[in-house]
Amino acid sequence: MIRKSRTASQLQDEVSRRIHRLPDIVEEGVKIRVPRPQLQEPDATGCNWDMKHFGNLAGYARDVAAIVAAVRKEFNLSTETKDLGGLFDDASP
């Protein structure tokens, strides 16, 4: 399966969205802090990112790990940088 590329913010938002839709988390009103994904060398599956150090994870580690694994199968972290179009160039008028 070919992974789609997403920015760090998009991956963080996607993982957060999926976590906070879990019935137990909704029912208990738990807010889990989702860290930004960290770029890494592609692993055996080809995924180039991972997430560690979630906040307020007590009791939900297994569910969160399953969500991260699912998102890792779907998406890679984009490594492209945007060209700011000379925003900081020293252009004289």
mmCIF file of N, CA and C in Angstrom:
data_model
loop_
_atom_site.group_PDB
_atom_site.id
_atom_site.type_symbol
_atom_site.label_atom_id
_atom_site.label_comp_id
_atom_site.label_asym_id
_atom_site.label_seq_id
_atom_site.Cartn_x
_atom_site.Cartn_y
_atom_site.Cartn_z
ATOM 1 N N MET A 1 0.844 -1.181 0.000
ATOM 2 C CA MET A 1 0.000 0.000 0.000
ATOM 3 C C MET A 1 0.894 1.251 0.000
ATOM 4 N N ILE A 2 0.614 2.161 -0.863
ATOM 5 C CA ILE A 2 1.367 3.404 -0.937
ATOM 6 C C ILE A 2 0.798 4.384 0.084
ATOM 7 N N ARG A 3 1.699 4.938 0.881
ATOM 8 C CA ARG A 3 1.264 5.888 1.900
ATOM 9 C C ARG A 3 1.123 7.281 1.299
ATOM 10 N N LYS A 4 0.166 8.023 1.833
ATOM 11 C CA LYS A 4 0.010 9.429 1.465
ATOM 12 C C LYS A 4 0.936 10.236 2.369
ATOM 13 N N SER A 5 1.429 11.362 1.887
ATOM 14 C CA SER A 5 2.282 12.237 2.694
ATOM 15 C C SER A 5 1.437 13.289 3.389
ATOM 16 N N ARG A 6 1.769 13.542 4.646
ATOM 17 C CA ARG A 6 1.104 14.569 5.429
ATOM 18 C C ARG A 6 2.147 15.324 6.253
ATOM 19 N N THR A 7 1.834 16.572 6.591
ATOM 20 C CA THR A 7 2.728 17.355 7.433
ATOM 21 C C THR A 7 2.634 16.846 8.870
ATOM 22 N N ALA A 8 3.565 17.285 9.696
ATOM 23 C CA ALA A 8 3.559 16.891 11.106
ATOM 24 C C ALA A 8 2.254 17.320 11.779
ATOM 25 N N SER A 9 1.812 18.531 11.493
ATOM 26 C CA SER A 9 0.562 19.020 12.094
ATOM 27 C C SER A 9 -0.632 18.183 11.651
ATOM 28 N N GLN A 10 -0.669 17.816 10.382
ATOM 29 C CA GLN A 10 -1.783 17.011 9.881
ATOM 30 C C GLN A 10 -1.801 15.621 10.530
ATOM 31 N N LEU A 11 -0.618 15.023 10.697
ATOM 32 C CA LEU A 11 -0.557 13.706 11.345
ATOM 33 C C LEU A 11 -0.967 13.809 12.814
ATOM 34 N N GLN A 12 -0.495 14.843 13.487
ATOM 35 C CA GLN A 12 -0.853 15.056 14.884
ATOM 36 C C GLN A 12 -2.367 15.224 15.023
ATOM 37 N N ASP A 13 -2.960 16.011 14.136
ATOM 38 C CA ASP A 13 -4.411 16.235 14.162
ATOM 39 C C ASP A 13 -5.179 14.947 13.876
ATOM 40 N N GLU A 14 -4.710 14.150 12.920
ATOM 41 C CA GLU A 14 -5.400 12.909 12.561
ATOM 42 C C GLU A 14 -5.373 11.916 13.717
ATOM 43 N N VAL A 15 -4.217 11.743 14.346
ATOM 44 C CA VAL A 15 -4.116 10.827 15.482
ATOM 45 C C VAL A 15 -5.004 11.325 16.621
ATOM 46 N N SER A 16 -4.963 12.612 16.895
ATOM 47 C CA SER A 16 -5.787 13.186 17.958
ATOM 48 C C SER A 16 -7.273 12.980 17.679
ATOM 49 N N ARG A 17 -7.672 13.226 16.451
ATOM 50 C CA ARG A 17 -9.083 13.068 16.077
ATOM 51 C C ARG A 17 -9.545 11.629 16.314
ATOM 52 N N ARG A 18 -8.731 10.664 15.894
ATOM 53 C CA ARG A 18 -9.115 9.258 16.053
ATOM 54 C C ARG A 18 -9.150 8.846 17.522
ATOM 55 N N ILE A 19 -8.180 9.319 18.295
ATOM 56 C CA ILE A 19 -8.154 8.983 19.724
ATOM 57 C C ILE A 19 -9.387 9.535 20.424
ATOM 58 N N HIS A 20 -9.695 10.792 20.160
ATOM 59 C CA HIS A 20 -10.788 11.440 20.879
ATOM 60 C C HIS A 20 -12.179 11.064 20.362
ATOM 61 N N ARG A 21 -12.234 10.145 19.385
ATOM 62 C CA ARG A 21 -13.506 9.570 18.940
ATOM 63 C C ARG A 21 -13.752 8.195 19.545
ATOM 64 N N LEU A 22 -12.763 7.649 20.273
ATOM 65 C CA LEU A 22 -12.960 6.344 20.902
ATOM 66 C C LEU A 22 -14.085 6.441 21.939
ATOM 67 N N PRO A 23 -15.020 5.511 21.918
ATOM 68 C CA PRO A 23 -16.171 5.585 22.818
ATOM 69 C C PRO A 23 -15.806 5.750 24.296
ATOM 70 N N ASP A 24 -14.839 5.000 24.806
ATOM 71 C CA ASP A 24 -14.464 5.107 26.221
ATOM 72 C C ASP A 24 -13.906 6.491 26.552
ATOM 73 N N ILE A 25 -13.132 7.044 25.644
ATOM 74 C CA ILE A 25 -12.537 8.357 25.878
ATOM 75 C C ILE A 25 -13.608 9.447 25.816
ATOM 76 N N VAL A 26 -14.526 9.319 24.865
ATOM 77 C CA VAL A 26 -15.639 10.277 24.777
ATOM 78 C C VAL A 26 -16.486 10.201 26.041
ATOM 79 N N GLU A 27 -16.830 8.979 26.429
ATOM 80 C CA GLU A 27 -17.703 8.768 27.585
ATOM 81 C C GLU A 27 -17.094 9.315 28.880
ATOM 82 N N GLU A 28 -15.784 9.135 29.039
ATOM 83 C CA GLU A 28 -15.125 9.569 30.264
ATOM 84 C C GLU A 28 -14.605 11.006 30.180
ATOM 85 N N GLY A 29 -14.691 11.609 29.019
ATOM 86 C CA GLY A 29 -14.261 12.993 28.857
ATOM 87 C C GLY A 29 -12.762 13.202 29.009
ATOM 88 N N VAL A 30 -11.994 12.189 28.685
ATOM 89 C CA VAL A 30 -10.538 12.256 28.828
ATOM 90 C C VAL A 30 -9.938 13.040 27.668
ATOM 91 N N LYS A 31 -8.950 13.861 27.971
ATOM 92 C CA LYS A 31 -8.207 14.587 26.939
ATOM 93 C C LYS A 31 -6.777 14.068 26.962
ATOM 94 N N ILE A 32 -6.352 13.444 25.878
ATOM 95 C CA ILE A 32 -5.000 12.905 25.767
ATOM 96 C C ILE A 32 -4.172 13.865 24.925
ATOM 97 N N ARG A 33 -3.000 14.234 25.449
ATOM 98 C CA ARG A 33 -2.103 15.122 24.705
ATOM 99 C C ARG A 33 -1.355 14.290 23.676
ATOM 100 N N VAL A 34 -1.473 14.698 22.420
ATOM 101 C CA VAL A 34 -0.857 13.983 21.306
ATOM 102 C C VAL A 34 0.397 14.750 20.873
ATOM 103 N N PRO A 35 1.560 14.085 20.916
ATOM 104 C CA PRO A 35 2.797 14.762 20.529
ATOM 105 C C PRO A 35 2.916 14.897 19.017
ATOM 106 N N ARG A 36 3.834 15.745 18.574
ATOM 107 C CA ARG A 36 4.107 15.850 17.145
ATOM 108 C C ARG A 36 4.865 14.609 16.702
ATOM 109 N N PRO A 37 4.615 14.136 15.502
ATOM 110 C CA PRO A 37 5.362 12.980 15.005
ATOM 111 C C PRO A 37 6.827 13.341 14.780
ATOM 112 N N GLN A 38 7.692 12.380 15.015
ATOM 113 C CA GLN A 38 9.124 12.580 14.836
ATOM 114 C C GLN A 38 9.605 11.804 13.611
ATOM 115 N N LEU A 39 10.317 12.506 12.750
ATOM 116 C CA LEU A 39 10.881 11.893 11.552
ATOM 117 C C LEU A 39 11.933 10.873 11.953
ATOM 118 N N GLN A 40 11.947 9.753 11.268
ATOM 119 C CA GLN A 40 12.947 8.708 11.501
ATOM 120 C C GLN A 40 13.271 8.059 10.174
ATOM 121 N N GLU A 41 14.336 7.283 10.156
ATOM 122 C CA GLU A 41 14.636 6.499 8.960
ATOM 123 C C GLU A 41 13.477 5.537 8.742
ATOM 124 N N PRO A 42 13.082 5.308 7.478
ATOM 125 C CA PRO A 42 11.982 4.370 7.234
ATOM 126 C C PRO A 42 12.261 3.008 7.871
ATOM 127 N N ASP A 43 11.254 2.457 8.535
ATOM 128 C CA ASP A 43 11.401 1.148 9.162
ATOM 129 C C ASP A 43 11.134 0.041 8.141
ATOM 130 N N ALA A 44 11.023 -1.180 8.605
ATOM 131 C CA ALA A 44 10.825 -2.325 7.711
ATOM 132 C C ALA A 44 9.545 -2.208 6.889
ATOM 133 N N THR A 45 8.554 -1.484 7.392
ATOM 134 C CA THR A 45 7.298 -1.324 6.658
ATOM 135 C C THR A 45 7.340 -0.132 5.708
ATOM 136 N N GLY A 46 8.360 0.731 5.864
ATOM 137 C CA GLY A 46 8.475 1.910 5.024
ATOM 138 C C GLY A 46 7.991 3.185 5.673
ATOM 139 N N CYS A 47 7.505 3.095 6.909
ATOM 140 C CA CYS A 47 7.017 4.291 7.607
ATOM 141 C C CYS A 47 8.195 5.112 8.120
ATOM 142 N N ASN A 48 8.115 6.440 7.940
ATOM 143 C CA ASN A 48 9.243 7.310 8.286
ATOM 144 C C ASN A 48 8.994 8.191 9.518
ATOM 145 N N TRP A 49 8.042 7.825 10.376
ATOM 146 C CA TRP A 49 7.768 8.632 11.564
ATOM 147 C C TRP A 49 7.229 7.767 12.689
ATOM 148 N N ASP A 50 7.259 8.343 13.888
ATOM 149 C CA ASP A 50 6.665 7.681 15.041
ATOM 150 C C ASP A 50 6.265 8.748 16.057
ATOM 151 N N MET A 51 5.446 8.363 17.007
ATOM 152 C CA MET A 51 5.001 9.255 18.076
ATOM 153 C C MET A 51 5.255 8.576 19.408
ATOM 154 N N LYS A 52 5.807 9.355 20.343
ATOM 155 C CA LYS A 52 6.054 8.846 21.687
ATOM 156 C C LYS A 52 5.729 9.941 22.686
ATOM 157 N N HIS A 53 5.547 9.550 23.930
ATOM 158 C CA HIS A 53 5.356 10.484 25.040
ATOM 159 C C HIS A 53 4.005 11.212 24.984
ATOM 160 N N PHE A 54 2.941 10.424 24.896
ATOM 161 C CA PHE A 54 1.589 10.982 24.968
ATOM 162 C C PHE A 54 1.328 11.427 26.404
ATOM 163 N N GLY A 55 0.491 12.428 26.555
ATOM 164 C CA GLY A 55 0.128 12.900 27.890
ATOM 165 C C GLY A 55 -1.236 12.377 28.301
ATOM 166 N N ASN A 56 -1.380 12.026 29.592
ATOM 167 C CA ASN A 56 -2.651 11.574 30.157
ATOM 168 C C ASN A 56 -3.115 10.259 29.530
ATOM 169 N N LEU A 57 -2.179 9.334 29.355
ATOM 170 C CA LEU A 57 -2.431 8.094 28.624
ATOM 171 C C LEU A 57 -2.924 6.949 29.509
ATOM 172 N N ALA A 58 -2.867 7.099 30.814
ATOM 173 C CA ALA A 58 -3.182 6.013 31.749
ATOM 174 C C ALA A 58 -4.477 5.284 31.381
ATOM 175 N N GLY A 59 -4.347 3.979 31.180
ATOM 176 C CA GLY A 59 -5.509 3.157 30.883
ATOM 177 C C GLY A 59 -5.871 3.063 29.411
ATOM 178 N N TYR A 60 -5.207 3.856 28.568
ATOM 179 C CA TYR A 60 -5.560 3.876 27.143
ATOM 180 C C TYR A 60 -4.379 3.563 26.229
ATOM 181 N N ALA A 61 -3.276 3.116 26.790
ATOM 182 C CA ALA A 61 -2.056 2.898 26.008
ATOM 183 C C ALA A 61 -2.280 1.926 24.840
ATOM 184 N N ARG A 62 -2.986 0.856 25.076
ATOM 185 C CA ARG A 62 -3.209 -0.144 24.022
ATOM 186 C C ARG A 62 -4.049 0.431 22.878
ATOM 187 N N ASP A 63 -5.103 1.167 23.223
ATOM 188 C CA ASP A 63 -5.962 1.777 22.200
ATOM 189 C C ASP A 63 -5.200 2.809 21.384
ATOM 190 N N VAL A 64 -4.406 3.631 22.069
ATOM 191 C CA VAL A 64 -3.641 4.671 21.387
ATOM 192 C C VAL A 64 -2.571 4.043 20.488
ATOM 193 N N ALA A 65 -1.911 3.005 20.960
ATOM 194 C CA ALA A 65 -0.903 2.315 20.146
ATOM 195 C C ALA A 65 -1.529 1.748 18.866
ATOM 196 N N ALA A 66 -2.731 1.222 18.968
ATOM 197 C CA ALA A 66 -3.418 0.684 17.789
ATOM 198 C C ALA A 66 -3.746 1.795 16.797
ATOM 199 N N ILE A 67 -4.142 2.953 17.294
ATOM 200 C CA ILE A 67 -4.449 4.081 16.404
ATOM 201 C C ILE A 67 -3.186 4.578 15.720
ATOM 202 N N VAL A 68 -2.099 4.728 16.469
ATOM 203 C CA VAL A 68 -0.839 5.176 15.868
ATOM 204 C C VAL A 68 -0.396 4.178 14.804
ATOM 205 N N ALA A 69 -0.505 2.891 15.085
ATOM 206 C CA ALA A 69 -0.121 1.862 14.106
ATOM 207 C C ALA A 69 -0.959 1.977 12.836
ATOM 208 N N ALA A 70 -2.248 2.219 12.983
ATOM 209 C CA ALA A 70 -3.133 2.342 11.817
ATOM 210 C C ALA A 70 -2.775 3.573 10.986
ATOM 211 N N VAL A 71 -2.516 4.695 11.644
ATOM 212 C CA VAL A 71 -2.176 5.926 10.923
ATOM 213 C C VAL A 71 -0.804 5.780 10.253
ATOM 214 N N ARG A 72 0.129 5.087 10.918
ATOM 215 C CA ARG A 72 1.456 4.844 10.322
ATOM 216 C C ARG A 72 1.347 4.010 9.046
ATOM 217 N N LYS A 73 0.348 3.126 8.975
ATOM 218 C CA LYS A 73 0.150 2.321 7.764
ATOM 219 C C LYS A 73 -0.393 3.160 6.612
ATOM 220 N N GLU A 74 -1.099 4.236 6.930
ATOM 221 C CA GLU A 74 -1.740 5.063 5.910
ATOM 222 C C GLU A 74 -0.895 6.231 5.425
ATOM 223 N N PHE A 75 -0.073 6.796 6.325
ATOM 224 C CA PHE A 75 0.595 8.063 6.009
ATOM 225 C C PHE A 75 2.085 8.048 6.332
ATOM 226 N N ASN A 76 2.840 8.801 5.572
ATOM 227 C CA ASN A 76 4.234 9.109 5.864
ATOM 228 C C ASN A 76 4.329 10.592 6.177
ATOM 229 N N LEU A 77 5.344 10.947 6.929
ATOM 230 C CA LEU A 77 5.597 12.340 7.257
ATOM 231 C C LEU A 77 6.247 13.009 6.056
ATOM 232 N N SER A 78 5.652 14.087 5.608
ATOM 233 C CA SER A 78 6.177 14.830 4.468
ATOM 234 C C SER A 78 7.538 15.416 4.828
ATOM 235 N N THR A 79 8.484 15.263 3.930
ATOM 236 C CA THR A 79 9.823 15.814 4.156
ATOM 237 C C THR A 79 10.084 17.004 3.254
ATOM 238 N N GLU A 80 9.070 17.417 2.515
ATOM 239 C CA GLU A 80 9.224 18.575 1.633
ATOM 240 C C GLU A 80 9.204 19.854 2.458
ATOM 241 N N THR A 81 10.012 20.815 2.037
ATOM 242 C CA THR A 81 9.990 22.125 2.683
ATOM 243 C C THR A 81 9.427 23.126 1.694
ATOM 244 N N LYS A 82 8.704 24.081 2.231
ATOM 245 C CA LYS A 82 8.104 25.098 1.367
ATOM 246 C C LYS A 82 9.126 26.177 1.044
ATOM 247 N N ASP A 83 9.100 26.654 -0.180
ATOM 248 C CA ASP A 83 9.938 27.774 -0.578
ATOM 249 C C ASP A 83 9.199 29.042 -0.174
ATOM 250 N N LEU A 84 9.842 29.866 0.628
ATOM 251 C CA LEU A 84 9.199 31.092 1.088
ATOM 252 C C LEU A 84 9.273 32.204 0.051
ATOM 253 N N GLY A 85 9.730 31.881 -1.138
ATOM 254 C CA GLY A 85 9.715 32.842 -2.237
ATOM 255 C C GLY A 85 10.542 34.081 -1.981
ATOM 256 N N GLY A 86 11.690 33.902 -1.340
ATOM 257 C CA GLY A 86 12.564 35.045 -1.122
ATOM 258 C C GLY A 86 12.074 35.995 -0.063
ATOM 259 N N LEU A 87 11.253 35.528 0.838
ATOM 260 C CA LEU A 87 10.681 36.365 1.872
ATOM 261 C C LEU A 87 11.756 37.088 2.689
ATOM 262 N N PHE A 88 12.887 36.416 2.896
ATOM 263 C CA PHE A 88 13.938 37.000 3.709
ATOM 264 C C PHE A 88 15.149 37.424 2.889
ATOM 265 N N ASP A 89 15.014 37.514 1.580
ATOM 266 C CA ASP A 89 16.118 37.957 0.741
ATOM 267 C C ASP A 89 16.393 39.438 0.996
ATOM 268 N N ASP A 90 17.635 39.826 0.847
ATOM 269 C CA ASP A 90 18.014 41.221 0.964
ATOM 270 C C ASP A 90 17.861 41.904 -0.397
ATOM 271 N N ALA A 91 16.660 42.209 -0.730
ATOM 272 C CA ALA A 91 16.391 42.851 -2.026
ATOM 273 C C ALA A 91 16.357 44.364 -1.814
ATOM 274 N N SER A 92 17.163 45.049 -2.567
ATOM 275 C CA SER A 92 17.167 46.517 -2.476
ATOM 276 C C SER A 92 16.151 47.085 -3.440
ATOM 277 N N PRO A 93 15.442 48.145 -3.040
ATOM 278 C CA PRO A 93 14.417 48.722 -3.928
ATOM 279 C C PRO A 93 14.999 49.440 -5.105
#
